[in-house]
Amino acid sequence: MHLPRQLRPLHDLPDTPEAYDAVLADVVEQALARLTPEGSLEHPDALDDIGDTSLGITALLALAWQRGKDHRLPEAVRRSLAFHLRERVYTGDNPGYPNLRLTNSGLPYARYVLEAGAHPIGDWPSTVWALLQAVNVLDAAGDLLDDEQRAELRELAHGYWRWLTEATFFNPQEAGNQAIGCVVGGLMLARHLPEREGESVRARALSLYAEEIRAHRVRDRGVLLPPEHGGAYDNNYGPISLSFLAQAHRVSGAEMFAEDGDTLARYLDARLTSGGYDCGGPRYSEQHSGFESVLGLRYFGARIGADLGRYRGDTRWGRHAVQDDGRIDGHFAFMLVWQIQDPTRWHRTPSTAVARHQLRSGTVSVAFDSRMTPALIEAAGTYYLPAAVHRQHGFGPVTDGFLLCRPMGEVRVRDVRADGLAAKLVTKPVVGRDHVLRHVRSLYVTDGTRLWVTVALERLDAAPYLLCGLPYAADDGDRVRRVAEGEVTSAGALRLTHPAAAGYDHFDARAELTQEQAAFALAADPRGYGNPDEGWRHLVSSTALEAGPAPGEPQGLHVFAVRYGPGGAFAPVLEAAGEELTVRTEEFTAVLGPVAGDERGEPALTLRR
């Protein structure tokens, strides 16, 4: 089976002006064929996320008029805008909406579901999207609108802003992408208001970002990120936040948006595999965005010099939102408008900067979590997740069922590049059930096609093994395919085990169950509202690769050595001299310095081909 939403890298989509003109031409033909006598451009099958969708296609038609002057478009823009102003503006409170600070305000808002009282919780983001669609129409309107219709739309957009920032609590879902989108709406709206009023809206938008978003960032993997549904980063919404930061910087020029976008972009680059696969998040684990991410990935990828477009998006939404029949839905259409307007092109070569939480070379990558334990390993086109044993998750030595990967003290990291090799040494103090402090030294070396992992620590009393991953997925052309095994070789005995027990909390990679499905099943709240990362942490056991100690390990040490990817015989030679450990493989020789490190306690590592 294939994972449903991780398809091609987004930078595979052409991004030339000619390519976008072709996209707009297709949108125009679909829209003109769909336009109802009432002026609606909504997809007939749309039920939710609908309150802004006709207006979104109106904005695309206005942009198409700007670029091509198609004589059919002015009437379509005016009729569809009149439909939105007449049929899709609500001023009476939606029954059951829980986040009002001011009832019966009479201010306009957009509904997530048109029926009164049906899923009102979605009205806040729907109103953000409607605001953004409205300001895009105002930006492109030119001579398309008469003074009366333009004034009515401007007043509506201002009313949306006031409902979002006065009548309701700001960012009630604690969703960074929605909140930054609202700020962008205010910044764009300000340009269409009288000077004094516009400056007030702009100042309010900047203060909301600084005080309600930036001041509440969440730390993950050493950096501060805009919070997303209570977590630090989400695979669907995180890149969308990056797009909103890009537009905020384009519109305002405020340096804080560039700084925070650069930080988020470098974080994303570090956690993303070479092949573009990733999983995890407080809202969606594997449901990746498509065109909604393009602006941010392209804009900040160019700024930091990284190939962020390798992100495997849902390319069925590669240009715009669609329904099941493949026809356009106006949801999030503002993102297509912005990426057409932005001249930035994809940066396609990998960053050469060393990142603490990543080791990457060629087609091999290791993304590390905040504890410097691998969160995701990629080698030979296969992706390995942290395995689970006795409710403990990670990569590391296991003795008596206890996984030694959680640091009890400072984690030290040393990066080395030599002779076409890239290496990272992680030294981590850990405490076992016996309360003895041990230092685990984990060496990761890659030549760009294979990954060697060597783990050493003071000798354990029981018979230990190395938990070295849950083989989960593999590249398969334009798709990502579920797998239950990988190309891994071990110096010691290697076994692939599967859970003996059944249930969502015992993840068997051979079953037709995705990581996201299991994570949501274990989460406290329903799918789309629960935290899949939190649910996945309830995993008791999983499919796992388990490697025994390497033959010939030095006295007083347990050493494990595995290789991910192709190759012949694997028989590393291990030698100890005092606290130094030398590892010789078929490809390299590495010398790991003393556990105590240098005069600053930092680990030493030398490497040669």
Coordinates of C-alpha atoms in Angstrom, one line a residue, residues 16 34 161 171-172 176 205 211 267 274 296 315 325 350 368 380 418 428 431 474 508 516 547 579 585 590 592-593 599:
T16 CA 7.7 29.7 -14.5
R34 CA -19.4 26.9 -13.3
W161 CA -10.7 42.2 10.7
N171 CA -6.4 32.7 17.6
P172 CA -8.9 30.6 19.7
G176 CA -0.1 29.4 14.4
A205 CA -1.4 43.6 13.2
E211 CA 2.6 39.8 21.6
Y267 CA 14.3 23.8 11.4
S274 CA 16.7 14.0 1.7
G296 CA 7.0 29.7 2.1
T315 CA 0.5 17.2 -5.4
D325 CA -13.6 15.1 -9.1
P350 CA 21.1 21.3 -0.5
F368 CA 17.5 14.1 15.4
A380 CA 18.7 3.6 0.3
A418 CA 36.4 14.5 5.6
K428 CA 24.9 11.3 25.9
V431 CA 20.9 6.4 33.7
A474 CA 10.2 3.6 1.1
D508 CA 3.0 -4.1 13.4
E516 CA -1.0 8.5 11.5
A547 CA 21.2 -5.8 16.7
E579 CA 39.1 5.9 26.7
T585 CA 35.0 -0.4 8.6
A590 CA 37.1 6.8 13.0
L592 CA 36.3 8.5 19.1
G593 CA 38.0 10.5 21.9
E599 CA 39.3 20.7 28.1

